[in-house]
Tab-separated table of C-alpha atoms and ligand atoms in Angstrom:
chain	number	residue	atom	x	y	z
A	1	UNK	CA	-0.057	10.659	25.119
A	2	UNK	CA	-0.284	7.248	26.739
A	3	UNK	CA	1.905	8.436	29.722
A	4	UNK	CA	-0.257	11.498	29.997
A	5	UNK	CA	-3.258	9.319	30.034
A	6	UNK	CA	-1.670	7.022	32.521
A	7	UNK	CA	-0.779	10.098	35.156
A	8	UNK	CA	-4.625	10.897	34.245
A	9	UNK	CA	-6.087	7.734	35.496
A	10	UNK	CA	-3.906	6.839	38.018
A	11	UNK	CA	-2.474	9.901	39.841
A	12	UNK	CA	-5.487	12.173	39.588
A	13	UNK	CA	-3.986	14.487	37.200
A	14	UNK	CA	-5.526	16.239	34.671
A	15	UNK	CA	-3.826	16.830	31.541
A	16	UNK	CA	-6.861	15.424	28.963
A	17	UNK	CA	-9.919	15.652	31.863
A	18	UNK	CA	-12.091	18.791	31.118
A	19	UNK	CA	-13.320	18.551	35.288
A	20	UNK	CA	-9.773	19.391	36.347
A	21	UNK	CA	-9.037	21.806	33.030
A	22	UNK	CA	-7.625	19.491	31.083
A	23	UNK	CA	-8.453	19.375	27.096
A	24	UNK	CA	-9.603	16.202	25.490
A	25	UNK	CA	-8.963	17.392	22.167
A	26	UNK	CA	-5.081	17.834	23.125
A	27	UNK	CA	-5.196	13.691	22.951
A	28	UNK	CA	-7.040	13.792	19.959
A	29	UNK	CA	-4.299	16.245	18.927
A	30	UNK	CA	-1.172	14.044	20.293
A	31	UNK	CA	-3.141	10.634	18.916
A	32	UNK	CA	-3.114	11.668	15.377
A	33	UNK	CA	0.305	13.504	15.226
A	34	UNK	CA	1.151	9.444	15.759
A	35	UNK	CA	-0.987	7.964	13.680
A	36	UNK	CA	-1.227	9.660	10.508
A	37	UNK	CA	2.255	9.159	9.900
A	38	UNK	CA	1.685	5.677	11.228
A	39	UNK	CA	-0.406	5.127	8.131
A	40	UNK	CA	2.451	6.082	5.605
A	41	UNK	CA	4.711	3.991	7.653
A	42	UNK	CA	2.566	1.181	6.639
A	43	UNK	CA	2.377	2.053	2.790
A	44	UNK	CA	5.709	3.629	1.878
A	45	UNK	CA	7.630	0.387	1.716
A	46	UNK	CA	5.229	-0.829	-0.589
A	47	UNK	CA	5.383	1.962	-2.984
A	48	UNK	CA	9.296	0.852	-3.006
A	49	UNK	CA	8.055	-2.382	-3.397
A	50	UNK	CA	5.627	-1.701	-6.451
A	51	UNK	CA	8.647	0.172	-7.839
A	52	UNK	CA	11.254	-2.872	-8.554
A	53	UNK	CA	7.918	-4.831	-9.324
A	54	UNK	CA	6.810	-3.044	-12.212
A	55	UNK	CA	10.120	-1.934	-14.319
A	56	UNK	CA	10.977	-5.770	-13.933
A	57	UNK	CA	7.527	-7.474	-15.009
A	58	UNK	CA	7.015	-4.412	-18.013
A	59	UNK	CA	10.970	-5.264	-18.999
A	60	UNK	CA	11.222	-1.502	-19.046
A	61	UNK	CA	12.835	0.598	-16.778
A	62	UNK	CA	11.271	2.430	-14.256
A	63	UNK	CA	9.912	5.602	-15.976
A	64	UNK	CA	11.118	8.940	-14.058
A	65	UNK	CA	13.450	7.364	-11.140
A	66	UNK	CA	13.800	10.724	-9.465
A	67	UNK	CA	10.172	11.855	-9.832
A	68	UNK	CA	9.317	8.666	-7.804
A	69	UNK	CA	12.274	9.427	-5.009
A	70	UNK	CA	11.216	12.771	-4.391
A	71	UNK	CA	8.053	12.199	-4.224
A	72	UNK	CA	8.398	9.884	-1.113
A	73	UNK	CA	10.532	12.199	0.119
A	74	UNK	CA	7.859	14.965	-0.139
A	75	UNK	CA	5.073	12.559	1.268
A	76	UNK	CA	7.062	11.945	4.332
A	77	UNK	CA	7.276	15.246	4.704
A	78	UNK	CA	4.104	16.255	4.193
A	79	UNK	CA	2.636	12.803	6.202
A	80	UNK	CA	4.055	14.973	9.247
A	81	UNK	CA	1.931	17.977	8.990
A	82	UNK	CA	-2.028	16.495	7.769
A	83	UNK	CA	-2.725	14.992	10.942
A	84	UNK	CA	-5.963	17.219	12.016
A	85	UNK	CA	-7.940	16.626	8.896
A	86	UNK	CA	-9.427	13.513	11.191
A	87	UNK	CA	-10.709	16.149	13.675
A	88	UNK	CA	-12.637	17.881	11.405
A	89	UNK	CA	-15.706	18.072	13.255
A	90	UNK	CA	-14.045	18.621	17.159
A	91	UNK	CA	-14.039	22.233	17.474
A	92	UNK	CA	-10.785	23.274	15.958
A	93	UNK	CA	-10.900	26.885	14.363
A	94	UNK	CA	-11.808	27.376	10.598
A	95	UNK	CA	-8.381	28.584	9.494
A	96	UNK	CA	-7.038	25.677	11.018
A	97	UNK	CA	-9.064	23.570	9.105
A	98	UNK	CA	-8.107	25.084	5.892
A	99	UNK	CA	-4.541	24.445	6.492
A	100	UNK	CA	-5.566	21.096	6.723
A	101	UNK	CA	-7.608	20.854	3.974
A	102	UNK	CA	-5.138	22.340	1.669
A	103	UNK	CA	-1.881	20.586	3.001
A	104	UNK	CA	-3.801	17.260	2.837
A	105	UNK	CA	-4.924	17.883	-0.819
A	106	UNK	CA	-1.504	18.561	-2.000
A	107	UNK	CA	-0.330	14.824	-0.835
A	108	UNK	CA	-2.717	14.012	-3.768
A	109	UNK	CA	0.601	15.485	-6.063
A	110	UNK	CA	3.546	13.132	-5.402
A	111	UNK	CA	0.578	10.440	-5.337
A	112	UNK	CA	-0.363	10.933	-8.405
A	113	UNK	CA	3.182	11.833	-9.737
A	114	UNK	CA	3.849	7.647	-8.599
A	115	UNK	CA	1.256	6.325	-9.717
A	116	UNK	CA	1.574	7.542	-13.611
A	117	UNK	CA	5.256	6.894	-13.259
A	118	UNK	CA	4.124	3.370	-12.842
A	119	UNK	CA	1.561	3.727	-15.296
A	120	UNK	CA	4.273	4.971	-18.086
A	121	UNK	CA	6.260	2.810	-16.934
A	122	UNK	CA	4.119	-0.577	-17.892
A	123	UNK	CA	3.012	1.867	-21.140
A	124	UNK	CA	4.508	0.176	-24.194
A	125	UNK	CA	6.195	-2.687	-22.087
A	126	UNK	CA	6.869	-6.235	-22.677
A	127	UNK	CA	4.404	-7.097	-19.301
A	128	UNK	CA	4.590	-10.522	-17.893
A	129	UNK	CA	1.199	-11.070	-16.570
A	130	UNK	CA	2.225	-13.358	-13.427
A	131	UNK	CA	1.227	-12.922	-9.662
A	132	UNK	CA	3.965	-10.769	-9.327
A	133	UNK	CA	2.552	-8.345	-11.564
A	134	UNK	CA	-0.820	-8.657	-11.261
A	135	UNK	CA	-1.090	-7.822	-7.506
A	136	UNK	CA	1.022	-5.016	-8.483
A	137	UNK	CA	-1.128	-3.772	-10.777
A	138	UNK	CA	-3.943	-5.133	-8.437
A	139	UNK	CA	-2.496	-2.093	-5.756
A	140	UNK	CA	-2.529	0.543	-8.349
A	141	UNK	CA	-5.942	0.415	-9.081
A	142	UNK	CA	-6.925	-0.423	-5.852
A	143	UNK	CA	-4.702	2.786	-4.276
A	144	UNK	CA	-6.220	5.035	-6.555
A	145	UNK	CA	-9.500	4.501	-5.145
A	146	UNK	CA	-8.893	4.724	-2.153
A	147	UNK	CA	-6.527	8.290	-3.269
A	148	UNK	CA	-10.028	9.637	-4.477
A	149	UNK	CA	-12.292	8.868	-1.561
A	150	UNK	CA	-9.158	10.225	0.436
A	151	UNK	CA	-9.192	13.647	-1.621
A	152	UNK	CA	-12.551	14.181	-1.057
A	153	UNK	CA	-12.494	13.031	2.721
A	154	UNK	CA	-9.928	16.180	3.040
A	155	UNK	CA	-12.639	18.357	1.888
A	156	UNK	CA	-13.992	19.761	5.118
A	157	UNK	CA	-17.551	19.950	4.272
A	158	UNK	CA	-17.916	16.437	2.618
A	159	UNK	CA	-15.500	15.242	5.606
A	160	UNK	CA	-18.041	16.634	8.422
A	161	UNK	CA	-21.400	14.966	6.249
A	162	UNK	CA	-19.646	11.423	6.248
A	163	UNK	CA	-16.914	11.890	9.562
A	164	UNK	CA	-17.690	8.852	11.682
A	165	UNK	CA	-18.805	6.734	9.264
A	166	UNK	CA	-18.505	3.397	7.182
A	167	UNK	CA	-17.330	5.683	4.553
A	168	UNK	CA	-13.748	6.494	6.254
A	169	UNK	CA	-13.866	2.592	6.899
A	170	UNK	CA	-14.003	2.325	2.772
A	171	UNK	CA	-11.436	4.671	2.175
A	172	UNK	CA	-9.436	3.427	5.107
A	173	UNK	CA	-9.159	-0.352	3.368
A	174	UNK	CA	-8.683	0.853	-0.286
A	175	UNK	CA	-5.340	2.661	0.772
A	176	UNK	CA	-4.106	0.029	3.090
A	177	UNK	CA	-5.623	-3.146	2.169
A	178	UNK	CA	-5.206	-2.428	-1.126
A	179	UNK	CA	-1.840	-0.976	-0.619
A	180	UNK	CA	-0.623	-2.577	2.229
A	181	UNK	CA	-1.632	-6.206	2.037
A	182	UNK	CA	-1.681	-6.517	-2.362
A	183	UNK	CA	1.771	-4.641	-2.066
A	184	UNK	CA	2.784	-7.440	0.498
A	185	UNK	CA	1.765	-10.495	-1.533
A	186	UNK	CA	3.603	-8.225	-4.680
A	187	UNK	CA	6.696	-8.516	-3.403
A	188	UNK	CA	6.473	-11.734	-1.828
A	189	UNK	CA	5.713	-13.620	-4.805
A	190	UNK	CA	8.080	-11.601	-6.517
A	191	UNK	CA	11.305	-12.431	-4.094
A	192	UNK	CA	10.436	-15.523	-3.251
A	193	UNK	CA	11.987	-17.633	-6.004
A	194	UNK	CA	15.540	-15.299	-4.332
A	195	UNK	CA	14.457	-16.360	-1.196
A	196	UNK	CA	14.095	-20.207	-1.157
A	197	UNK	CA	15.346	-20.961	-4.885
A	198	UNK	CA	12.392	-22.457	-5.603
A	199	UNK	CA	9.538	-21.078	-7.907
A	200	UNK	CA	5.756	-20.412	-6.635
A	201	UNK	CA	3.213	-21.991	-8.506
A	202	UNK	CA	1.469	-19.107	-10.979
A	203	UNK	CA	-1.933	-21.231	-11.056
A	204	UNK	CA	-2.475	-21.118	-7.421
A	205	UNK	CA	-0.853	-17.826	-7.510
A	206	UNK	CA	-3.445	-16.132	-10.024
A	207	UNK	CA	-6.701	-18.402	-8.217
A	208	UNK	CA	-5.058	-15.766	-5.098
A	209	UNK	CA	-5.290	-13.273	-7.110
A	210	UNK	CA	-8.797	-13.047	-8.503
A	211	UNK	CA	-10.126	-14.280	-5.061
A	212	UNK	CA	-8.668	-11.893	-3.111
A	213	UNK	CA	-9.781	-8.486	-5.881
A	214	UNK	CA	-12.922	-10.442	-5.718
A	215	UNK	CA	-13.230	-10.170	-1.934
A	216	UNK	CA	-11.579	-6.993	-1.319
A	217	UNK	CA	-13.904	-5.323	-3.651
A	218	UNK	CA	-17.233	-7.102	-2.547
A	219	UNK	CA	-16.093	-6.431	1.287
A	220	UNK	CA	-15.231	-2.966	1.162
A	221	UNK	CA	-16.773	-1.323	-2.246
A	222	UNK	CA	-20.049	-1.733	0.020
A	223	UNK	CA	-19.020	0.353	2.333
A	224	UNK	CA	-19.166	3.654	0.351
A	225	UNK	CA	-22.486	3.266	-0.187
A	226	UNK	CA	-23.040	2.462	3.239
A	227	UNK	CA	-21.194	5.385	4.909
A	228	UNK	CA	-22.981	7.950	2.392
A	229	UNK	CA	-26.369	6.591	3.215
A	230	UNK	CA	-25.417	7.887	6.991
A	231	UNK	CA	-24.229	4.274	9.046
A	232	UNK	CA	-22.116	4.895	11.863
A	233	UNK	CA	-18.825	3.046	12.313
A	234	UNK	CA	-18.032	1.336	15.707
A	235	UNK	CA	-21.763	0.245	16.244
A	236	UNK	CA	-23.078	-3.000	17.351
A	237	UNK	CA	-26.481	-2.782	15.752
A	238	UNK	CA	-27.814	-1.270	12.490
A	239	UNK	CA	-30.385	0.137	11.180
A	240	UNK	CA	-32.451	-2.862	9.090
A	241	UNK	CA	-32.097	-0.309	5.597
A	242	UNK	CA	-28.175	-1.325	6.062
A	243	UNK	CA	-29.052	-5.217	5.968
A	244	UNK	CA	-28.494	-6.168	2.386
A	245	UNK	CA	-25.058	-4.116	1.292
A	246	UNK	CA	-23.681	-5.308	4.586
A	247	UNK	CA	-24.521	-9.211	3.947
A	248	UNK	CA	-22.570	-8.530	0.492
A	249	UNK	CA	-19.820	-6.869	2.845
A	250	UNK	CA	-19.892	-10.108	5.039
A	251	UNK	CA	-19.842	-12.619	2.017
A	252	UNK	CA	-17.304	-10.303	0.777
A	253	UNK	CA	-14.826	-11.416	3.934
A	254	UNK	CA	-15.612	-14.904	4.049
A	255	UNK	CA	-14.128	-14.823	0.028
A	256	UNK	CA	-11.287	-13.084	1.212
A	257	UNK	CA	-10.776	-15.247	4.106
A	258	UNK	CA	-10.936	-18.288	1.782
A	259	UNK	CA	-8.409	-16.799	-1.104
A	260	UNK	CA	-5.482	-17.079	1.727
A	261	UNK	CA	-5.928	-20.551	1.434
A	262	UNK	CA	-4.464	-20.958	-2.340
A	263	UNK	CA	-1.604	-19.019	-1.341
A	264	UNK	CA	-0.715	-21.134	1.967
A	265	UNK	CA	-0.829	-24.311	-0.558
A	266	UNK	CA	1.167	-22.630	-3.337
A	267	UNK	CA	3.965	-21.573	-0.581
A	268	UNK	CA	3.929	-25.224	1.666
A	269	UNK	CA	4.071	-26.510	-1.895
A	270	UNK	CA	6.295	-24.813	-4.213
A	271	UNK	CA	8.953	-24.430	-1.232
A	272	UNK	CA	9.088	-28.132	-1.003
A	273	UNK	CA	8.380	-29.472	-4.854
A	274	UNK	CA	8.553	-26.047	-6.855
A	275	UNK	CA	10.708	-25.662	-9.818
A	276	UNK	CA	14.217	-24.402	-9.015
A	277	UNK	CA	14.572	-20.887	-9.528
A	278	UNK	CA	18.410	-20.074	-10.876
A	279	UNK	CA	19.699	-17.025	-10.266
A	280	UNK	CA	17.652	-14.971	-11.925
A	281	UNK	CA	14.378	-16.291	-13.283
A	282	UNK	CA	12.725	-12.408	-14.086
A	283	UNK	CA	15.889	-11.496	-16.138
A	284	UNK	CA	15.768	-8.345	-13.708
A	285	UNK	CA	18.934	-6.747	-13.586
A	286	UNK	CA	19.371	-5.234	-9.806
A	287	UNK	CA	22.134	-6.388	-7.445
A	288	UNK	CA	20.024	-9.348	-5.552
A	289	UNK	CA	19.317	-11.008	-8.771
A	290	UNK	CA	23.249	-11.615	-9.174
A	291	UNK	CA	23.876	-13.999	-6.467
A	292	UNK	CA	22.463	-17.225	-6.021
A	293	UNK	CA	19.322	-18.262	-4.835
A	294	UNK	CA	18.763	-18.745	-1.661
A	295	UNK	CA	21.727	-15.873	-1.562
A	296	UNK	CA	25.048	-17.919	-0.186
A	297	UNK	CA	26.744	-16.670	3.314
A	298	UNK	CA	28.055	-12.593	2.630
A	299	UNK	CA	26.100	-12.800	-0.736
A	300	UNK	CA	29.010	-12.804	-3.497
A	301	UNK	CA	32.112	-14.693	-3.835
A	302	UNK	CA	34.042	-12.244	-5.608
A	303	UNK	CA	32.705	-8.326	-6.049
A	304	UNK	CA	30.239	-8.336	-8.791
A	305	UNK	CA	31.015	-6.356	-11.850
A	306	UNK	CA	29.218	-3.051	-11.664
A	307	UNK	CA	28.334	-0.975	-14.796
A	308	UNK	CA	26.568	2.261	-14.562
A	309	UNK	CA	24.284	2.797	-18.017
A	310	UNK	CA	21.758	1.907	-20.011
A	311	UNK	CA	19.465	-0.572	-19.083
A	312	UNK	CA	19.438	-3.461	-22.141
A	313	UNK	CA	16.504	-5.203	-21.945
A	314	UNK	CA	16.786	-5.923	-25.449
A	315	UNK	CA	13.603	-4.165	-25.991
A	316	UNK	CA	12.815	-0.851	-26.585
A	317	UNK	CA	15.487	1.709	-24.810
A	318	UNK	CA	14.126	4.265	-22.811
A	319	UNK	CA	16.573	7.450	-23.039
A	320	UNK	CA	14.801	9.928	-20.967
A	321	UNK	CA	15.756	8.551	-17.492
A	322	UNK	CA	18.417	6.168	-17.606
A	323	UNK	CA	21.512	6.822	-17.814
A	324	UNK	CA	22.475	8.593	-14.395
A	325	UNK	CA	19.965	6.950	-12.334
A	326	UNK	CA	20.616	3.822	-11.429
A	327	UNK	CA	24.105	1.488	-11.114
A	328	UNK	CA	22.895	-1.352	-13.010
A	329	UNK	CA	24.488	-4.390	-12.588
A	330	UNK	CA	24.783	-6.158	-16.141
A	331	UNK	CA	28.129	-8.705	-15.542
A	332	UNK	CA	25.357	-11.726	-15.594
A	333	UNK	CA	24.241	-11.054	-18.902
B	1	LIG	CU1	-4.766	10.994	8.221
């Protein structure tokens, strides 16, 4: 598209310019084929992430390993063919727009298939209630917001009353702010006793926490409200009915700006004076947790010993999904 575009403004040619018979909506077209995949490119690690979060912080494992594989798998897939729902209101043909619809509803399946796997997975766990965990939880509520005001955005006729406005900004920063960035901070303050041997703080760790669900929430919760009551994104001025939700949108980001700060301490801190880590301060029982940490040169010194079966977590056993799954790595214990 951006070589198209190029030829467009610089050779004369017309391949998006209606004057020379070119189509406009063929870029729209070419731009979202990108970037709605783009989008899952940006949250798929994390629901990896979230996965070896959970099981280890619950001290359960994972609940339906092969529900949650296959369900990436069929997002991917399905991430490929949803792209047009953002050109709802361009002209495309109604039966177009039902394909759309429909295909971009069913994503809302292996969603929700992942996020009650997680669910049953903390269900009746022994859950350790550190940073770790609680921005992982912190994403799954956060996701499934923004899963709800994406369902109905795929709706065609509640997408073409709101298209173009700060309610698509909402939804937008549920899925990948709360995704995204809480999935980020999820796995960092999970590895990062593996990474540098040394433990974060969990004081300054939970003070991140609350500040930053505090701030995400007052920044973009707003925003709904805003979008439904008809404010346009990408505008410079407002109309003065918008004033007071967006001054709690504002405040909002100067909250969330500040609850980075915690976290920059706790890291420059706990890298330097933080309590050594061992090898395995979560008791989690996958391969990286078996070497040393920081991890020595080529990881191992001799070949672990492997076992496939059972987890042990010396709580309850959970027989349903276990024993083929996963090779679990138990020589430590
Ligand atoms: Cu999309």
């Amino acid at each position: 598209a951006l070589i198209l575009l190029s030829f467009d403004l610089i050779a004369g040619t017309s391949f998006f310019n209606p004057t020379g018979g070119g189509d406009p909506i063929v870029y729209q077209h070419m731009f979202w084929f990108y970037s709605h995949p783009a989008v899952y490119i940006m949250i798929l690690p994390f629901f990896g992430v979230i996965s070896e979060v959970i099981p280890v912080h619950s001290r359960k494992p994972i609940f339906g390993y092969q529900a949650i594989a296959y369900s990436s798998l069929a997002i991917s897939f399905l991430g490929l063919i949803v792209w047009a729902h953002h050109m709802f209101t361009s002209g495309v043909p109604d039966w177009l727009r039902m394909f759309f619809m429909i295909a971009t509803m069913i994503i809302a399946v292996p969603t929700g298939i992942k996020i009650f796997s997680w669910l049953a997975t903390m269900w009746g766990g022994k859950i350790r209630l550190n940073s770790a965990m609680l921005f992982a939880m912190g994403f799954v509520g956060t996701f499934v917001i923004g899963g709800i005001s994406g369902v109905m955005l795929a709706s065609v006729p509640f997408d073409i009353h709101v298209h173009d406005t700060y309610f698509v900004v909402a939804h937008l920063h549920y899925v990948l702010f709360g995704g995204a960035v809480l999935g980020i901070f999820a796995g960092y303050y999970h590895w990062f006793p593996k990474i540098t041997g040394r433990m974060l703080n969990e004081f300054w760790g939970r003070l991140h926490f609350v500040l930053t669900i505090v701030g995400l929430n007052m920044t973009f919760l707003p925003m709904h409200k805003l979008g439904l009551m008809g404010m346009n994104r990408r505008i410079a001025q407002y109309d003065p009915k918008f004033t007071d939700l967006n001054q709690i949108c504002t405040y909002g980001s100067y909250i969330l700006a500040i609850s980075t700060l915690p976290f920059i301490i706790n890291v420059i801190w706990s890298w330097i004076f933080g309590m050594k880590a061992g090898n395995n301060p979560w008791q989690a029982l996958t391969l990286e947790w078996m070497t040393n940490s920081p991890p020595a040169i080529e990881n191992f010194e001799e070949q672990p010993v492997l076992k496939t079966g059972p987890y042990d977590y010396g709580a309850e056993k959970n027989s349903a999904n276990m024993s083929e799954i996963e090779t679990v790595a138990r020589a430590s214990s």
